[in-house]
Short mmCIF file of C-alpha atoms and ligand atoms in Angstrom, two decimals:
data_model
loop_
_atom_site.label_atom_id
_atom_site.label_comp_id
_atom_site.label_asym_id
_atom_site.label_seq_id
_atom_site.Cartn_x
_atom_site.Cartn_y
_atom_site.Cartn_z
CA MET A 13 -4.03 49.96 72.52
CA GLU A 14 -4.04 53.50 71.26
CA LYS A 15 -4.49 54.10 67.52
CA LYS A 16 -2.02 56.28 65.66
CA ASN A 17 -3.19 59.82 65.16
CA LEU A 18 -3.77 59.78 61.39
CA ASP A 19 -6.33 61.42 59.11
CA TRP A 20 -7.57 57.93 58.13
CA ALA A 21 -10.22 58.92 55.57
CA ASN A 22 -7.74 61.05 53.64
CA LEU A 23 -4.81 58.66 53.39
CA SER A 24 -3.68 57.94 49.85
CA PHE A 25 -2.34 54.67 48.46
CA ALA A 26 1.24 55.38 49.46
CA TYR A 27 3.87 53.74 51.63
CA MET A 28 4.01 54.83 55.24
CA LYS A 29 6.46 53.15 57.59
CA THR A 30 4.71 51.30 60.41
CA ASP A 31 6.24 49.86 63.59
CA TYR A 32 6.70 46.18 62.75
CA ARG A 33 7.41 43.92 59.80
CA TYR A 34 7.91 40.15 59.55
CA VAL A 35 11.13 38.58 58.23
CA ALA A 36 12.14 34.96 57.56
CA ASN A 37 15.22 33.70 55.73
CA TYR A 38 15.93 30.64 53.62
CA THR A 39 19.46 29.42 53.01
CA LYS A 40 20.49 26.68 50.67
CA ALA A 41 22.91 25.51 53.38
CA ALA A 42 20.06 24.93 55.85
CA GLY A 43 17.70 23.75 53.11
CA LYS A 44 14.72 25.35 54.86
CA TRP A 45 13.08 28.57 56.05
CA ASP A 46 14.22 29.69 59.50
CA GLU A 47 11.64 30.33 62.21
CA GLY A 48 11.28 34.02 61.30
CA GLY A 49 9.81 36.77 63.42
CA LEU A 50 8.96 40.42 63.85
CA THR A 51 11.45 43.26 63.56
CA THR A 52 11.31 47.04 63.68
CA ASP A 53 14.13 47.31 61.11
CA ASP A 54 12.69 48.50 57.79
CA LYS A 55 16.00 48.26 55.92
CA VAL A 56 17.10 45.33 53.75
CA VAL A 57 20.86 44.94 53.41
CA MET A 58 22.04 42.65 50.65
CA SER A 59 24.80 41.99 48.16
CA GLU A 60 25.10 44.35 45.21
CA CYS A 61 24.81 41.19 43.12
CA ALA A 62 21.64 39.78 44.78
CA GLY A 63 19.45 37.62 42.53
CA VAL A 64 16.52 40.02 42.84
CA LEU A 65 18.67 42.95 41.65
CA GLN A 66 20.20 41.14 38.67
CA TYR A 67 17.42 38.86 37.38
CA SER A 68 14.27 40.09 39.17
CA GLN A 69 13.74 36.89 41.09
CA SER A 70 10.86 37.97 43.32
CA VAL A 71 7.16 37.39 43.88
CA PHE A 72 4.65 39.23 46.04
CA GLU A 73 1.10 39.34 47.41
CA GLY A 74 -1.35 42.02 48.46
CA LEU A 75 -4.19 41.84 50.97
CA LYS A 76 -5.77 44.05 53.59
CA ALA A 77 -6.65 44.00 57.27
CA TYR A 78 -9.55 46.14 58.47
CA THR A 79 -11.86 46.71 61.41
CA THR A 80 -15.41 45.34 61.29
CA LYS A 81 -18.49 47.02 62.74
CA LYS A 82 -18.10 44.89 65.89
CA GLY A 83 -14.59 46.25 66.31
CA GLU A 84 -12.74 43.07 65.38
CA ILE A 85 -9.64 43.19 63.20
CA VAL A 86 -9.85 40.67 60.37
CA CYS A 87 -8.47 39.89 56.95
CA PHE A 88 -10.06 38.23 53.96
CA ARG A 89 -9.07 34.72 52.78
CA PRO A 90 -5.32 35.04 53.51
CA ASP A 91 -4.91 31.31 52.84
CA LEU A 92 -5.59 31.99 49.16
CA ASN A 93 -2.87 34.66 49.10
CA GLY A 94 -0.55 32.15 50.77
CA GLN A 95 -1.35 29.49 48.19
CA ARG A 96 -0.97 31.92 45.29
CA MET A 97 2.41 33.09 46.59
CA TYR A 98 3.43 29.42 46.92
CA ASP A 99 2.47 28.83 43.26
CA SER A 100 4.14 32.05 42.07
CA ALA A 101 7.37 31.09 43.88
CA GLN A 102 7.50 27.68 42.26
CA ARG A 103 7.25 29.23 38.79
CA LEU A 104 10.37 31.34 39.52
CA GLU A 105 12.38 28.54 41.23
CA ILE A 106 12.00 30.28 44.61
CA PRO A 107 11.66 27.90 47.58
CA PRO A 108 7.96 28.31 48.45
CA PHE A 109 7.01 29.63 51.88
CA PRO A 110 4.54 27.25 53.58
CA VAL A 111 0.91 28.43 53.36
CA ASP A 112 0.09 27.84 57.04
CA ARG A 113 3.17 29.81 58.10
CA PHE A 114 2.20 32.59 55.68
CA VAL A 115 -1.19 32.94 57.40
CA GLU A 116 0.39 32.89 60.87
CA ALA A 117 2.94 35.53 59.82
CA VAL A 118 0.17 37.80 58.46
CA LYS A 119 -1.70 37.49 61.77
CA GLU A 120 1.45 38.15 63.81
CA VAL A 121 2.45 41.29 61.96
CA VAL A 122 -1.07 42.75 61.87
CA LYS A 123 -1.46 42.14 65.62
CA ALA A 124 1.88 43.90 66.21
CA ASP A 125 0.78 46.82 64.00
CA GLU A 126 -2.74 46.98 65.49
CA ALA A 127 -2.32 50.71 66.18
CA TRP A 128 -2.04 51.21 62.42
CA VAL A 129 -5.23 49.34 61.48
CA PRO A 130 -7.76 52.03 60.52
CA PRO A 131 -10.92 52.28 62.68
CA TYR A 132 -14.27 51.07 61.31
CA GLY A 133 -16.18 53.52 59.17
CA THR A 134 -13.19 55.40 57.77
CA GLY A 135 -13.04 53.33 54.57
CA ALA A 136 -9.30 52.99 55.12
CA THR A 137 -7.49 49.65 55.53
CA LEU A 138 -4.10 48.31 56.53
CA TYR A 139 -2.53 47.09 53.31
CA ILE A 140 -0.38 43.99 53.80
CA ARG A 141 2.43 43.29 51.35
CA PRO A 142 4.14 39.88 51.64
CA TYR A 143 7.08 39.30 49.28
CA VAL A 144 10.00 36.95 48.68
CA PHE A 145 13.20 37.67 46.83
CA GLY A 146 16.57 36.13 45.96
CA ILE A 147 19.05 37.76 48.33
CA SER A 148 22.35 35.95 47.64
CA PRO A 149 24.72 36.91 44.79
CA VAL A 150 23.97 35.60 41.30
CA ILE A 151 25.87 36.49 38.15
CA GLY A 152 25.60 33.46 35.87
CA VAL A 153 21.89 33.03 35.14
CA LYS A 154 20.52 30.70 37.80
CA PRO A 155 18.29 30.84 40.87
CA ALA A 156 19.77 32.43 44.00
CA ASP A 157 20.89 30.14 46.83
CA ASP A 158 19.32 32.23 49.61
CA TYR A 159 15.98 34.07 49.94
CA GLN A 160 14.20 36.47 52.23
CA PHE A 161 10.46 36.52 52.95
CA ARG A 162 9.08 39.76 54.36
CA ILE A 163 5.69 41.23 55.17
CA LEU A 164 5.34 44.99 55.42
CA THR A 165 2.17 46.82 56.34
CA THR A 166 1.04 50.33 55.46
CA PRO A 167 -2.25 52.13 56.12
CA VAL A 168 -4.07 53.21 52.95
CA GLY A 169 -7.12 55.39 52.42
CA PRO A 170 -10.45 54.45 50.82
CA TYR A 171 -10.05 53.52 47.15
CA PHE A 172 -13.00 55.64 46.09
CA LYS A 173 -13.30 59.02 47.73
CA GLY A 174 -16.91 60.05 47.12
CA GLY A 175 -18.40 57.07 45.28
CA ALA A 176 -17.28 54.56 42.67
CA LYS A 177 -17.27 56.56 39.43
CA PRO A 178 -16.99 54.65 36.15
CA ILE A 179 -13.62 54.85 34.44
CA TYR A 180 -12.53 55.31 30.83
CA VAL A 181 -9.97 52.73 29.66
CA ARG A 182 -8.21 51.89 26.42
CA ILE A 183 -7.29 48.78 24.48
CA THR A 184 -3.49 48.75 24.38
CA ASP A 185 -1.17 47.43 21.67
CA TYR A 186 1.31 46.27 24.31
CA ASP A 187 1.10 42.66 25.44
CA ARG A 188 1.00 41.72 29.10
CA ALA A 189 1.57 37.98 29.10
CA ALA A 190 2.47 35.30 26.57
CA PRO A 191 0.75 31.92 26.46
CA HIS A 192 2.73 29.67 28.87
CA GLY A 193 4.51 32.78 30.21
CA THR A 194 4.24 34.35 33.67
CA GLY A 195 0.89 36.15 33.42
CA ASN A 196 -0.70 33.82 35.96
CA ILE A 197 1.78 34.56 38.77
CA LYS A 198 2.10 37.64 40.95
CA ALA A 199 5.63 38.80 40.21
CA GLY A 200 7.24 42.22 40.02
CA LEU A 201 8.50 41.39 36.53
CA ASN A 202 4.92 41.56 35.20
CA TYR A 203 4.63 45.07 36.62
CA ALA A 204 7.99 46.43 35.46
CA MET A 205 7.04 45.87 31.85
CA SER A 206 3.56 47.37 32.35
CA LEU A 207 4.84 50.75 33.55
CA LYS A 208 5.43 52.26 30.12
CA ALA A 209 1.97 51.19 28.95
CA ILE A 210 0.23 52.63 32.01
CA MET A 211 2.13 55.94 31.90
CA GLU A 212 1.26 56.31 28.22
CA ALA A 213 -2.38 55.55 28.96
CA HIS A 214 -2.47 58.14 31.76
CA ARG A 215 -0.84 60.78 29.57
CA LEU A 216 -3.62 60.19 27.04
CA GLY A 217 -6.36 60.46 29.67
CA PHE A 218 -7.18 56.78 30.23
CA ALA A 219 -7.37 55.20 33.66
CA GLU A 220 -6.14 51.74 32.64
CA ASN A 221 -5.06 49.50 29.76
CA ILE A 222 -7.05 46.48 28.71
CA TYR A 223 -4.70 43.81 27.40
CA LEU A 224 -5.77 41.39 24.69
CA ASP A 225 -4.36 37.85 24.45
CA ALA A 226 -0.84 38.05 23.03
CA ALA A 227 -1.22 35.11 20.61
CA THR A 228 -4.29 36.21 18.61
CA ARG A 229 -5.14 39.69 19.96
CA THR A 230 -8.84 38.79 19.76
CA LYS A 231 -9.64 37.93 23.38
CA ILE A 232 -9.96 40.05 26.53
CA GLU A 233 -7.36 39.27 29.18
CA GLU A 234 -7.16 41.79 32.05
CA THR A 235 -5.60 45.13 32.96
CA GLY A 236 -2.14 45.56 34.48
CA GLY A 237 -3.41 44.88 37.99
CA ALA A 238 -7.07 43.81 37.93
CA ASN A 239 -9.25 41.13 36.37
CA ILE A 240 -12.24 42.10 34.19
CA LEU A 241 -15.89 41.11 34.63
CA PHE A 242 -18.89 41.55 32.32
CA VAL A 243 -22.65 41.23 32.64
CA ASP A 244 -24.42 40.18 29.45
CA GLN A 245 -27.98 40.94 28.25
CA ASP A 246 -29.30 37.84 30.08
CA ASN A 247 -27.84 39.05 33.40
CA THR A 248 -25.14 36.38 33.32
CA LEU A 249 -21.80 37.24 34.89
CA VAL A 250 -19.27 36.59 32.14
CA VAL A 251 -15.68 36.09 33.31
CA PRO A 252 -12.75 35.90 30.87
CA LYS A 253 -10.87 32.62 31.20
CA SER A 254 -7.26 32.23 30.11
CA ASP A 255 -4.10 30.61 31.47
CA SER A 256 -2.30 33.94 31.28
CA ILE A 257 -4.71 35.86 33.56
CA LEU A 258 -3.70 36.32 37.21
CA PRO A 259 -6.13 34.33 39.40
CA SER A 260 -7.65 37.23 41.35
CA ILE A 261 -9.02 36.28 44.77
CA THR A 262 -11.62 39.05 44.49
CA ARG A 263 -12.78 37.63 41.13
CA ARG A 264 -13.05 34.09 42.50
CA SER A 265 -14.97 35.41 45.52
CA LEU A 266 -17.32 37.48 43.33
CA VAL A 267 -18.06 34.42 41.18
CA TYR A 268 -19.14 32.60 44.35
CA VAL A 269 -21.19 35.60 45.52
CA ALA A 270 -22.91 35.82 42.12
CA GLN A 271 -23.89 32.16 42.20
CA HIS A 272 -24.68 31.63 45.87
CA TYR A 273 -25.90 35.02 47.10
CA LEU A 274 -27.36 36.72 44.03
CA GLY A 275 -28.62 33.71 42.05
CA MET A 276 -26.77 34.83 38.93
CA LYS A 277 -25.57 32.50 36.24
CA VAL A 278 -21.81 32.62 35.75
CA ASP A 279 -20.03 31.84 32.53
CA GLU A 280 -16.24 31.54 32.75
CA ARG A 281 -14.95 31.30 29.19
CA PRO A 282 -12.75 33.03 26.63
CA VAL A 283 -14.32 36.43 25.90
CA TYR A 284 -13.77 37.87 22.44
CA PHE A 285 -13.15 41.59 22.06
CA LYS A 286 -15.65 41.48 19.17
CA GLU A 287 -18.42 40.64 21.68
CA VAL A 288 -17.59 43.84 23.55
CA LYS A 289 -17.61 45.88 20.32
CA ASP A 290 -20.95 44.28 19.35
CA GLY A 291 -22.51 45.61 22.59
CA ASN A 292 -23.16 42.17 24.07
CA PHE A 293 -22.34 43.39 27.57
CA LYS A 294 -24.36 45.96 29.50
CA GLU A 295 -21.98 46.22 32.43
CA CYS A 296 -18.24 45.92 32.77
CA GLY A 297 -15.87 46.31 35.71
CA LEU A 298 -12.40 45.71 37.07
CA CYS A 299 -11.92 43.68 40.23
CA GLY A 300 -9.13 43.42 42.77
CA THR A 301 -8.43 43.71 46.48
CA ALA A 302 -8.11 47.50 46.53
CA ALA A 303 -11.41 48.57 44.95
CA VAL A 304 -13.37 45.25 45.01
CA ILE A 305 -15.08 46.47 41.80
CA SER A 306 -14.31 49.53 39.76
CA PRO A 307 -16.87 50.10 36.97
CA ILE A 308 -15.80 50.66 33.36
CA GLY A 309 -18.04 53.12 31.49
CA LYS A 310 -16.22 53.49 28.20
CA ILE A 311 -13.49 51.66 26.29
CA ASN A 312 -11.35 53.35 23.66
CA ASP A 313 -10.26 51.12 20.77
CA HIS A 314 -7.65 52.98 18.71
CA GLY A 315 -9.63 56.21 18.70
CA THR A 316 -13.14 54.72 18.62
CA ASP A 317 -15.19 54.74 21.81
CA ILE A 318 -17.17 51.71 22.87
CA ASN A 319 -19.86 52.83 25.29
CA ILE A 320 -20.91 50.33 27.93
CA ALA A 321 -24.68 50.62 28.48
CA SER A 322 -24.35 51.34 32.21
CA GLY A 323 -22.58 54.58 31.20
CA MET A 324 -20.13 57.03 32.75
CA GLU A 325 -22.42 58.38 35.50
CA LYS A 326 -22.71 55.49 37.91
CA MET A 327 -21.98 51.82 38.48
CA GLY A 328 -24.53 49.46 36.89
CA PRO A 329 -27.03 47.57 39.08
CA TRP A 330 -25.34 44.13 38.94
CA MET A 331 -21.85 45.44 39.60
CA THR A 332 -23.31 47.46 42.48
CA LYS A 333 -25.01 44.37 43.95
CA LEU A 334 -21.87 42.27 43.56
CA ARG A 335 -19.70 44.92 45.16
CA GLU A 336 -22.06 45.67 48.04
CA THR A 337 -22.60 41.99 48.82
CA LEU A 338 -18.88 41.20 48.91
CA LEU A 339 -18.20 44.33 50.99
CA GLY A 340 -21.03 43.32 53.35
CA ILE A 341 -19.46 39.87 53.73
CA GLN A 342 -16.03 41.38 54.35
CA GLU A 343 -17.37 43.83 56.90
CA GLY A 344 -19.36 41.22 58.79
CA GLU A 345 -22.80 42.56 57.91
CA ILE A 346 -23.66 39.60 55.70
CA GLU A 347 -22.87 36.05 56.78
CA ALA A 348 -19.65 34.87 55.16
CA PRO A 349 -18.99 31.44 53.68
CA GLU A 350 -16.97 29.18 56.00
CA GLY A 351 -13.33 30.23 56.23
CA TRP A 352 -13.52 33.55 54.36
CA ILE A 353 -12.99 35.85 57.33
CA CYS A 354 -9.79 35.39 59.29
CA HIS A 355 -10.00 36.85 62.81
CA ILE A 356 -6.81 38.46 64.03
CA CYS A 357 -7.75 40.33 67.21
C1 PLP B 647 -3.09 41.22 42.19
C2 PLP B 647 -3.61 41.22 40.81
C3 PLP B 647 -4.99 41.13 40.54
C4 PLP B 647 -6.05 41.17 41.60
O1 PLP B 647 -5.99 40.08 42.47
P1 PLP B 647 -6.75 40.11 43.89
O2 PLP B 647 -6.33 38.83 44.53
O3 PLP B 647 -8.20 40.15 43.61
O4 PLP B 647 -6.28 41.33 44.59
C5 PLP B 647 -5.38 41.06 39.21
N1 PLP B 647 -4.48 41.10 38.20
C6 PLP B 647 -3.16 41.20 38.42
C7 PLP B 647 -2.24 41.23 37.27
C8 PLP B 647 -2.68 41.26 39.73
O5 PLP B 647 -1.37 41.35 39.95
#
């Protein structure tokens, strides 16, 4: 199999059409998902009144396939993406796509798009985007009758070009998720309403928004697309806990790595913004599939800077260890816990 002729190390995080995608359809008439399969057709044709277009009935996932040092193509814990998409779908009255079929579909499409999986050592990956949406017409507010599940793939470049530099973020006055709302599911609707906040933040020179809990505005939640981690003065990994935070697979994996590989104590609990202002944390970072960990050096609170001790020059020692250990596990250089690495080809 010949790889595509791309400048892998310089790809950005942008959509590029690959050869194959996976499609399955659910109809209310059949009462189940059809057998699905690969297609080269990148176009979706649907009613002008489709449920996704009128009432945003859609959920999605994001994971990556990459080449290990040994030359194998793998992905990381796709079963957890499948389960999270199943849970997200149920919250929006979308018929859930079975988790085992999700994993098989990911493998099938990555195998078909093998020529697009970046070679080892480039830092690039094949980003995999599974999604489900209401495709049949809906005008009175109700769930659609019919749905489409798709997986597209697109090669993306390394998240950090030239080292993981700490970022400067702000506390935002916008709210991301209400208690008992949809903050804990991966749905486009959570992103649509974050766009104004992120564009404002960028215009003001901040990389991201930190959202506080909507009910009391005293607790740290997460950013628009990544969970937050802290290291306190006793070297404990402190992880904000709330029902309105999206359950990041990277965060859950890092918690395991901290406990079982690095011997760190982990405290998952509500984290008050006051603790951050009081300087209780010496390191802080964002975590998600794309960057694994992105260090935070400084937080702006309505004009006042809160400096994290690890600073704006480089990632702190614990965040570095966490990131390098998880990357080592993903790349096959450190032995992975059972079931974490899914071999594709
Ligand atoms: C996807 C996402 C994350 C990160 O989850 P991973 O599974 O680690 O990629 C965090 N927060 C939000 C809001 C997300 O949508």
